[in-house]
Coordinates of C-alpha atoms and ligand atoms in Angstrom, one line a residue:
M37 CA 81.2 162.2 -19.4
I38 CA 84.6 163.7 -18.6
S39 CA 87.4 162.4 -20.7
S40 CA 90.8 163.5 -22.2
E41 CA 89.9 161.7 -25.5
A42 CA 86.9 161.1 -27.7
A43 CA 86.8 160.1 -31.3
P44 CA 86.7 161.9 -33.7
F45 CA 88.1 164.9 -31.8
A46 CA 91.2 163.5 -30.1
K47 CA 92.4 159.9 -30.0
T48 CA 95.5 158.0 -29.0
G49 CA 93.8 154.7 -28.1
G50 CA 90.7 152.7 -27.2
L51 CA 89.5 155.3 -24.6
A52 CA 88.7 157.7 -27.5
D53 CA 86.7 155.0 -29.3
V54 CA 84.6 154.3 -26.2
V55 CA 83.9 157.9 -25.3
G56 CA 83.2 158.6 -29.0
A57 CA 80.5 155.9 -29.2
L58 CA 78.9 155.3 -25.8
P59 CA 77.1 158.7 -25.5
A60 CA 75.1 158.1 -28.7
A61 CA 74.2 154.6 -27.5
L62 CA 73.0 156.1 -24.2
A63 CA 71.1 158.8 -26.0
G64 CA 69.4 156.0 -28.0
L65 CA 68.2 154.6 -24.7
G66 CA 66.8 158.0 -23.7
D67 CA 69.6 159.2 -21.4
E68 CA 70.7 162.8 -21.8
V69 CA 74.5 162.9 -22.2
A70 CA 77.1 165.6 -22.7
V71 CA 80.9 165.1 -23.1
V72 CA 83.6 167.4 -21.8
L73 CA 86.9 167.4 -23.5
P74 CA 90.0 169.6 -23.5
R75 CA 90.3 171.7 -26.6
Y76 CA 93.7 170.6 -27.9
R77 CA 95.4 172.5 -30.7
S78 CA 94.5 169.7 -33.1
I79 CA 90.7 170.4 -32.6
D80 CA 89.5 172.9 -35.1
L81 CA 87.0 175.3 -33.7
K82 CA 85.6 176.3 -37.1
Q83 CA 82.3 174.3 -36.9
T84 CA 81.8 175.0 -33.2
R85 CA 79.8 177.5 -31.2
R86 CA 81.1 179.5 -28.3
V87 CA 78.6 178.9 -25.4
W88 CA 80.5 180.4 -22.5
D89 CA 83.0 183.2 -22.6
Y90 CA 84.7 183.2 -19.2
L91 CA 85.0 180.3 -16.8
P92 CA 87.6 181.1 -14.2
V93 CA 89.2 178.4 -12.0
H94 CA 91.2 179.2 -8.9
F95 CA 94.0 176.8 -7.8
G96 CA 95.4 178.5 -4.7
P97 CA 96.8 181.8 -5.8
A98 CA 96.8 180.8 -9.5
I99 CA 93.9 181.5 -11.8
Y100 CA 93.1 179.8 -15.1
T101 CA 90.4 180.9 -17.4
A102 CA 88.6 178.9 -20.1
A103 CA 86.0 179.6 -22.8
I104 CA 83.6 176.7 -23.6
Y105 CA 82.8 175.7 -27.2
Q106 CA 80.2 173.3 -28.3
A107 CA 80.9 171.0 -31.2
P108 CA 78.2 169.9 -33.6
A109 CA 77.2 166.3 -32.6
E110 CA 74.1 164.3 -31.8
Y111 CA 74.7 165.3 -28.1
P112 CA 76.6 168.3 -26.7
V113 CA 80.4 168.0 -26.8
Y114 CA 81.9 170.8 -24.7
L115 CA 85.4 171.8 -25.5
V116 CA 87.4 173.4 -22.7
D117 CA 89.4 176.1 -24.4
C118 CA 92.2 177.1 -22.0
P119 CA 95.1 177.9 -24.3
A120 CA 97.6 178.3 -21.5
L121 CA 97.1 174.6 -20.8
F122 CA 95.8 172.8 -23.9
D123 CA 96.9 174.8 -27.0
R124 CA 99.9 172.4 -27.6
A125 CA 101.0 169.9 -30.1
G126 CA 100.4 166.8 -28.0
L127 CA 97.6 165.5 -25.8
Y128 CA 99.8 164.5 -22.9
G129 CA 103.3 165.4 -24.0
E130 CA 105.7 165.8 -26.8
G131 CA 108.5 163.5 -28.0
N132 CA 108.8 161.1 -25.1
S133 CA 108.2 163.4 -22.2
D134 CA 104.9 164.2 -20.5
Y135 CA 104.0 167.9 -20.1
P136 CA 105.3 168.9 -16.6
D137 CA 102.0 170.6 -15.8
N138 CA 99.7 167.7 -16.6
H139 CA 98.5 167.8 -13.0
V140 CA 97.2 171.3 -13.5
R141 CA 95.9 170.5 -17.0
F142 CA 93.7 167.7 -15.9
A143 CA 92.7 169.3 -12.6
M144 CA 91.4 172.1 -14.9
L145 CA 89.5 169.5 -17.0
A146 CA 87.7 168.3 -13.9
R147 CA 86.9 171.8 -12.6
A148 CA 85.7 173.0 -16.0
A149 CA 83.3 170.0 -16.1
L150 CA 82.0 171.0 -12.7
G151 CA 81.5 174.6 -14.0
I152 CA 79.7 173.3 -17.1
A153 CA 77.4 171.3 -14.8
R154 CA 76.7 174.4 -12.8
G155 CA 76.2 176.8 -15.7
I156 CA 75.1 175.0 -18.9
F157 CA 74.3 171.3 -18.5
R158 CA 72.5 170.2 -15.3
T159 CA 74.1 167.0 -14.3
E160 CA 73.1 164.1 -12.1
I161 CA 75.9 161.7 -12.9
F162 CA 79.5 162.6 -13.6
H163 CA 81.0 159.7 -15.5
C164 CA 84.8 160.2 -15.3
H165 CA 87.1 158.3 -17.6
D166 CA 90.6 157.3 -16.5
W167 CA 93.1 159.2 -14.4
Q168 CA 92.7 162.4 -16.4
A169 CA 89.2 162.8 -14.9
G170 CA 90.0 161.2 -11.6
L171 CA 90.1 164.3 -9.5
L172 CA 86.5 165.2 -10.1
P173 CA 85.1 162.9 -7.4
A174 CA 87.7 164.3 -4.9
Y175 CA 86.5 167.9 -5.6
L176 CA 82.9 166.8 -5.0
R177 CA 83.9 165.2 -1.7
S178 CA 85.8 168.2 -0.5
T179 CA 85.8 171.7 -2.2
F180 CA 82.2 171.3 -3.3
A181 CA 80.8 169.0 -0.6
L182 CA 78.4 171.6 0.7
D183 CA 77.6 173.3 -2.6
P184 CA 73.8 172.9 -3.3
T185 CA 74.5 172.7 -7.1
Y186 CA 75.9 169.2 -6.7
V187 CA 73.6 167.8 -4.0
G188 CA 72.4 164.3 -5.0
C189 CA 75.0 164.1 -7.8
R190 CA 76.7 160.8 -8.2
T191 CA 80.1 159.8 -9.8
V192 CA 81.2 156.9 -11.8
F193 CA 84.8 156.3 -12.5
T194 CA 85.8 154.0 -15.4
I195 CA 89.2 152.5 -15.5
H196 CA 90.2 151.9 -19.1
N197 CA 93.8 151.0 -18.3
L198 CA 95.2 150.6 -14.7
G199 CA 98.7 151.0 -16.1
Y200 CA 98.3 154.8 -16.4
Q201 CA 97.9 156.2 -12.9
G202 CA 98.4 160.0 -13.2
L203 CA 101.2 160.0 -10.7
F204 CA 102.6 163.4 -9.6
S205 CA 104.9 164.6 -6.8
K206 CA 103.0 165.5 -3.6
T207 CA 104.3 169.0 -4.0
A208 CA 101.7 169.4 -6.7
M209 CA 98.9 169.3 -4.1
P210 CA 98.8 173.1 -3.4
E211 CA 98.6 173.7 -7.2
I212 CA 95.4 171.9 -7.8
G213 CA 93.1 173.3 -5.0
V214 CA 92.2 169.9 -3.4
D215 CA 91.7 169.8 0.3
P216 CA 95.2 168.6 1.7
A217 CA 93.3 166.3 4.1
L218 CA 92.5 164.0 1.1
Y219 CA 96.2 163.2 0.7
R220 CA 96.1 160.0 2.7
P221 CA 96.5 156.3 2.0
D222 CA 92.8 155.7 1.5
G223 CA 92.6 158.9 -0.6
L224 CA 95.0 160.5 -3.1
E225 CA 98.2 159.2 -1.7
F226 CA 100.0 156.4 -3.5
Y227 CA 103.4 155.4 -2.0
G228 CA 104.5 158.9 -1.3
N229 CA 103.1 160.4 -4.5
L230 CA 99.8 161.9 -5.6
S231 CA 97.7 159.7 -7.9
Y232 CA 94.7 160.9 -9.9
L233 CA 93.7 157.3 -10.7
K234 CA 93.6 156.6 -7.0
S235 CA 91.5 159.6 -6.4
G236 CA 88.9 158.1 -8.7
I237 CA 89.1 154.7 -7.1
A238 CA 88.8 156.2 -3.6
F239 CA 86.1 158.8 -4.1
A240 CA 83.8 157.8 -6.9
D241 CA 80.4 156.3 -6.0
A242 CA 80.8 153.5 -8.5
L243 CA 83.8 152.0 -10.2
T244 CA 83.7 150.2 -13.5
T245 CA 86.3 148.7 -15.8
V246 CA 86.0 147.6 -19.4
S247 CA 85.6 143.8 -19.1
P248 CA 84.5 141.4 -16.4
T249 CA 87.8 139.5 -16.4
Y250 CA 89.8 142.6 -16.1
A251 CA 87.6 143.7 -13.2
R252 CA 88.6 140.5 -11.4
E253 CA 92.3 140.6 -12.5
I254 CA 93.0 144.1 -11.2
Q255 CA 92.1 143.1 -7.7
T256 CA 95.1 140.7 -7.7
P257 CA 98.8 141.7 -7.1
E258 CA 99.7 140.3 -10.5
F259 CA 97.5 142.8 -12.5
G260 CA 96.9 145.4 -9.8
C261 CA 99.8 147.7 -10.6
G262 CA 100.0 148.4 -6.9
M263 CA 96.4 149.5 -6.8
D264 CA 94.9 146.0 -6.1
G265 CA 94.6 146.7 -2.3
A266 CA 92.7 150.0 -3.0
L267 CA 90.5 148.1 -5.5
R268 CA 89.8 145.2 -3.2
A269 CA 88.7 147.7 -0.5
R270 CA 86.1 148.9 -3.0
S271 CA 85.3 145.5 -4.4
G272 CA 81.5 146.0 -3.8
A273 CA 81.5 149.1 -5.9
L274 CA 83.4 147.7 -8.9
T275 CA 81.9 146.0 -11.9
G276 CA 83.2 145.0 -15.4
I277 CA 81.2 146.2 -18.4
L278 CA 82.5 145.0 -21.7
N279 CA 83.1 147.8 -24.3
G280 CA 81.1 147.8 -27.4
V281 CA 82.5 148.7 -30.8
D282 CA 81.2 151.0 -33.5
Y283 CA 80.1 148.9 -36.4
E284 CA 79.4 152.0 -38.5
E285 CA 83.1 152.7 -38.4
W286 CA 84.2 149.1 -38.5
N287 CA 82.2 147.1 -41.0
P288 CA 83.8 145.4 -44.0
E289 CA 80.5 145.6 -45.9
T290 CA 80.6 149.4 -46.0
D291 CA 84.2 150.4 -45.0
T292 CA 85.3 153.2 -47.4
H293 CA 89.0 152.7 -46.5
L294 CA 89.1 149.4 -48.3
P295 CA 89.8 148.6 -52.0
A296 CA 86.9 146.1 -51.9
N297 CA 84.0 145.4 -49.5
Y298 CA 82.9 141.9 -48.4
S299 CA 80.6 140.1 -46.1
A300 CA 80.2 136.7 -44.4
G301 CA 78.0 135.7 -47.4
D302 CA 80.6 136.8 -50.0
L303 CA 84.2 136.7 -48.9
S304 CA 85.7 137.4 -52.3
G305 CA 86.4 141.1 -51.5
K306 CA 88.7 140.0 -48.7
A307 CA 91.1 138.4 -51.1
A308 CA 91.3 141.7 -53.0
C309 CA 92.0 143.5 -49.7
K310 CA 94.8 141.1 -48.9
R311 CA 96.3 141.5 -52.4
A312 CA 96.2 145.3 -52.0
L313 CA 97.7 145.2 -48.5
L314 CA 100.6 143.0 -49.6
E315 CA 101.3 145.5 -52.4
E316 CA 101.0 148.5 -50.1
M317 CA 103.4 146.9 -47.6
G318 CA 105.8 145.7 -50.2
L319 CA 105.3 142.0 -49.6
P320 CA 105.3 139.4 -52.4
S321 CA 102.1 138.1 -53.9
D322 CA 103.3 134.5 -53.0
A323 CA 101.8 135.4 -49.6
M324 CA 98.3 135.1 -51.1
E325 CA 98.5 131.3 -50.5
R326 CA 100.0 131.6 -47.0
P327 CA 98.8 133.0 -43.7
L328 CA 99.3 136.7 -43.2
F329 CA 99.3 137.9 -39.6
G330 CA 98.4 141.5 -38.8
I331 CA 99.1 143.8 -35.8
V332 CA 97.8 147.3 -35.1
S333 CA 98.8 148.5 -31.7
R334 CA 100.4 151.0 -29.5
F335 CA 103.9 149.8 -29.2
T336 CA 104.4 149.5 -25.5
G337 CA 105.3 146.8 -23.0
Q338 CA 101.6 146.0 -22.5
K339 CA 101.1 144.7 -26.0
G340 CA 103.6 141.8 -26.0
T341 CA 106.3 143.1 -28.4
D342 CA 108.9 140.8 -26.9
L343 CA 106.7 137.7 -27.6
V344 CA 106.1 138.8 -31.2
A345 CA 109.9 139.3 -31.6
G346 CA 110.4 135.8 -30.1
V347 CA 108.2 134.1 -32.8
A348 CA 109.0 136.4 -35.8
A349 CA 111.8 134.1 -37.1
Q350 CA 109.6 131.0 -36.8
I351 CA 106.7 132.7 -38.6
A352 CA 109.0 133.6 -41.5
A353 CA 110.7 130.1 -41.5
E354 CA 107.3 128.4 -41.7
D355 CA 106.3 130.5 -44.7
G356 CA 104.1 132.9 -42.9
Y357 CA 103.9 136.7 -43.2
L358 CA 103.4 139.6 -40.8
V359 CA 102.4 143.2 -41.2
A360 CA 102.5 145.6 -38.2
L361 CA 101.4 149.1 -37.7
G362 CA 102.1 151.0 -34.5
S363 CA 103.8 153.7 -32.6
G364 CA 104.9 154.2 -29.1
E365 CA 108.0 153.6 -27.0
P366 CA 111.3 153.9 -29.0
A367 CA 112.6 150.5 -27.8
H368 CA 109.4 148.8 -29.0
E369 CA 109.4 150.6 -32.3
A370 CA 113.0 149.6 -32.8
A371 CA 112.1 145.9 -32.0
F372 CA 109.5 145.9 -34.8
L373 CA 111.9 147.6 -37.2
E374 CA 114.5 145.0 -36.4
M375 CA 112.0 142.2 -37.2
Q376 CA 111.4 143.8 -40.6
R377 CA 115.2 144.2 -41.2
A378 CA 115.9 140.6 -40.3
H379 CA 113.0 139.2 -42.5
P380 CA 112.6 141.3 -45.6
G381 CA 109.8 140.2 -47.8
R382 CA 108.2 138.4 -44.9
I383 CA 107.7 141.0 -42.3
A384 CA 106.7 144.6 -43.1
V385 CA 106.3 147.3 -40.4
R386 CA 105.0 150.9 -40.4
I387 CA 105.7 153.2 -37.5
G388 CA 103.0 155.8 -37.1
F389 CA 99.3 156.4 -36.3
D390 CA 97.3 155.8 -39.5
N391 CA 93.6 155.0 -39.1
R392 CA 93.1 154.1 -42.8
L393 CA 95.9 151.7 -42.8
A394 CA 94.6 150.2 -39.6
H395 CA 91.3 149.4 -41.4
R396 CA 93.2 147.9 -44.4
I397 CA 95.3 145.7 -42.1
E398 CA 92.1 144.5 -40.3
A399 CA 90.6 143.6 -43.7
G400 CA 93.7 142.3 -45.6
S401 CA 95.2 140.0 -42.9
D402 CA 94.2 136.4 -42.3
A403 CA 94.8 136.4 -38.6
F404 CA 95.4 139.1 -36.0
L405 CA 98.0 138.9 -33.2
M406 CA 97.3 140.3 -29.7
P407 CA 99.6 138.6 -27.3
S408 CA 99.1 141.3 -24.6
L409 CA 100.6 141.1 -21.1
Y410 CA 97.3 142.5 -19.9
E411 CA 94.3 143.9 -21.9
P412 CA 91.5 145.8 -20.1
C413 CA 89.1 145.1 -23.0
G414 CA 90.9 145.5 -26.4
L415 CA 89.1 146.6 -29.5
N416 CA 91.2 145.4 -32.3
Q417 CA 90.4 141.7 -31.7
I418 CA 86.7 142.6 -31.8
Y419 CA 87.2 144.5 -35.1
S420 CA 89.1 141.5 -36.4
L421 CA 86.2 139.2 -35.7
R422 CA 83.9 141.4 -37.8
Y423 CA 86.5 141.5 -40.6
G424 CA 86.9 137.7 -40.7
T425 CA 90.5 138.1 -39.5
V426 CA 91.0 135.3 -37.0
P427 CA 92.3 136.6 -33.6
V428 CA 95.3 134.9 -31.9
V429 CA 95.2 136.3 -28.4
R430 CA 96.5 135.8 -24.9
A431 CA 93.7 134.7 -22.6
T432 CA 93.7 137.8 -20.4
G433 CA 91.1 140.6 -19.6
G434 CA 88.8 141.4 -22.4
L435 CA 90.7 139.2 -24.9
D436 CA 89.6 136.2 -22.8
D437 CA 86.0 137.6 -22.6
T438 CA 85.6 138.1 -26.3
I439 CA 87.4 135.3 -28.1
E440 CA 86.4 131.7 -28.0
E441 CA 88.0 128.5 -29.4
G442 CA 85.5 128.5 -32.2
T443 CA 86.3 132.1 -33.3
G444 CA 90.0 132.4 -32.5
F445 CA 93.1 131.0 -30.9
K446 CA 94.0 131.6 -27.3
F447 CA 97.1 130.9 -25.2
G448 CA 97.6 131.2 -21.4
P449 CA 101.1 131.8 -20.1
Y450 CA 102.9 135.0 -21.1
S451 CA 105.7 133.1 -22.9
R452 CA 107.2 132.9 -26.4
D453 CA 106.5 129.2 -26.5
A454 CA 102.8 129.6 -25.6
L455 CA 102.4 132.2 -28.3
W456 CA 104.2 130.0 -30.8
G457 CA 101.8 127.2 -29.9
A458 CA 98.8 129.3 -30.8
V459 CA 100.4 130.8 -33.9
Q460 CA 101.3 127.3 -35.1
A461 CA 97.8 126.1 -34.5
A462 CA 96.5 129.0 -36.5
M463 CA 98.9 128.3 -39.3
D464 CA 97.9 124.6 -39.4
A465 CA 94.2 125.5 -39.3
Y466 CA 94.7 128.0 -42.2
G467 CA 95.6 125.1 -44.4
Q468 CA 92.1 123.6 -44.0
R469 CA 90.4 126.2 -46.1
S470 CA 86.7 125.3 -45.5
A471 CA 87.1 124.9 -41.7
W472 CA 89.0 128.2 -41.7
Q473 CA 86.2 129.9 -43.5
D474 CA 83.7 128.5 -41.0
R475 CA 85.8 129.9 -38.2
M476 CA 85.9 133.3 -40.0
R477 CA 82.1 133.3 -40.5
R478 CA 81.5 132.4 -36.9
G479 CA 83.5 135.4 -35.8
M480 CA 81.9 137.7 -38.3
K481 CA 78.5 136.9 -36.9
K482 CA 79.4 137.9 -33.3
D483 CA 77.8 141.0 -32.1
F484 CA 79.6 143.4 -29.7
S485 CA 77.6 146.5 -30.6
W486 CA 77.1 149.2 -27.9
N487 CA 73.5 148.3 -27.1
A488 CA 74.2 145.8 -24.4
S489 CA 77.0 147.9 -22.8
A490 CA 75.1 151.1 -22.9
A491 CA 72.1 149.4 -21.2
A492 CA 74.5 148.2 -18.4
Y493 CA 75.8 151.8 -17.8
S494 CA 72.3 153.2 -17.9
L495 CA 71.1 150.7 -15.3
L496 CA 74.1 151.6 -13.1
Y497 CA 73.3 155.3 -13.3
R498 CA 69.8 154.6 -12.3
Q499 CA 70.8 152.4 -9.4
L500 CA 73.2 155.1 -8.1
L501 CA 70.5 157.8 -8.2
E502 CA 68.1 155.6 -6.3
R503 CA 70.5 155.3 -3.4
Ligands
LIG620 P1 94.6 150.5 -26.4 O1 93.4 151.3 -26.0 O2 95.3 149.8 -25.3 O3 95.5 151.2 -27.3 P2 92.5 149.0 -27.9 O4 92.6 147.7 -28.7 O5 91.5 149.0 -26.9 O6 94.0 149.3 -27.3 O7 92.3 150.2 -28.9 C1 93.2 150.7 -29.8 C2 92.5 151.6 -30.8 O8 93.5 152.5 -31.3 C3 91.9 150.9 -31.9 O9 90.8 151.6 -32.5 C4 93.1 150.8 -32.9 O10 92.7 150.6 -34.2 C5 93.7 152.2 -32.7 N1 95.1 152.2 -33.0 C6 96.2 151.9 -32.1 N2 97.4 152.1 -32.7 C7 97.1 152.6 -33.9 C8 97.9 153.1 -35.0 N3 99.3 153.0 -34.9 N4 97.3 153.5 -36.1 C9 96.0 153.6 -36.2 N5 95.1 153.2 -35.2 C10 95.7 152.7 -34.1

């Protein structure tokens, strides 16, 4: 697996959760897996072992060198240590700007993975995640097409979020050592730019995305982010495999981040979690009797900030409460801070990335809001189910595939009124305590563990190798 993120090494979102958990599930099925990740500054090399001293990569006249470290894990995790490209404070950029050489950084990731496959981990399937690994299939189709090392190798490209396309100026082409002939509309070219995402779409043997509904949606202009034509052209190669979640990390019965544990059989600890969360967020204990909505999210246009802002006053007016944790685009962070300012004692917001608080919000809230504009799979609504925190979601992508009327509340149109309808239904339902608890328990019993997803990937690998 080639990825720019994997928990617990480097994480900004759901991609890290997936690449952090899928390999172990595949290993459990008997597949041999290794993960290739950049060694960012935040990854400590102390516990690791240096397994390769000198891996040179030529991009035209430029040469980059990496050392490869192996981290202790159930399966090999190879860290590509190229300080010139990865020894930086951020994963993709700092402040609000991307690093200007991201095209070289993630070309290097792909090339280092190919080097690892040549030198230390014989590979049959290159499973590439998101645009950061998107160039790898292009290298195999061009630079290494005749290289006996890779004969019979197959590639899988998984799209975790079509909104991130790895777009660069076409002037970057000579800096990444890809055959210029691949810069064409059915290749790397995307409206006059170079796209690493499109490279994956065009050249991988199989394409997957992280839910069946999103797999259908991205082939339409509404959700296709301009790539729908390219995806329709490869429709036969594209499937949706729903993400699993890691119930060792997200389980209210054992979660060490919580002030109290609980289960479907004994919900009493959840009240203690709510009480502690209210206190931590500075909300009054009156809220114990009223619905508390939770949000944990990257704060971006994708996640429906404008809709939340549109219903915040109504939630407060109807005696509801809201806690939100997130970070991201300044305008969206500001919108959340404004909700807090306008409704003190009703709405509490924390800007930042805080895994422990994310767990406490999942446990302490009564309901969880995810009014996403689009959602490839979404993990937080699945965690919410297990924590007995009733999801209120827009029926799109993986949200539609994982939430049913019996376990949550769904709305269709991306509008403030539609969200309000669902929130109001949840607030009304909250008043009927025993029916609410039945709904919680139904959600808590749902199983989205990795077994089923890993089996689907494993089958796909086998089908590709038989071709
Ligand atoms: P996405 O990948 O689009 O960000 P997902 O719901 O698939 O959305 O996954 C988000 C993951 O990142 C979850 O594990 C969630 O708990 C975590 N997360 C997002 N924002 C924060 C934050 N501010 N603090 C802690 N965890 C966060």
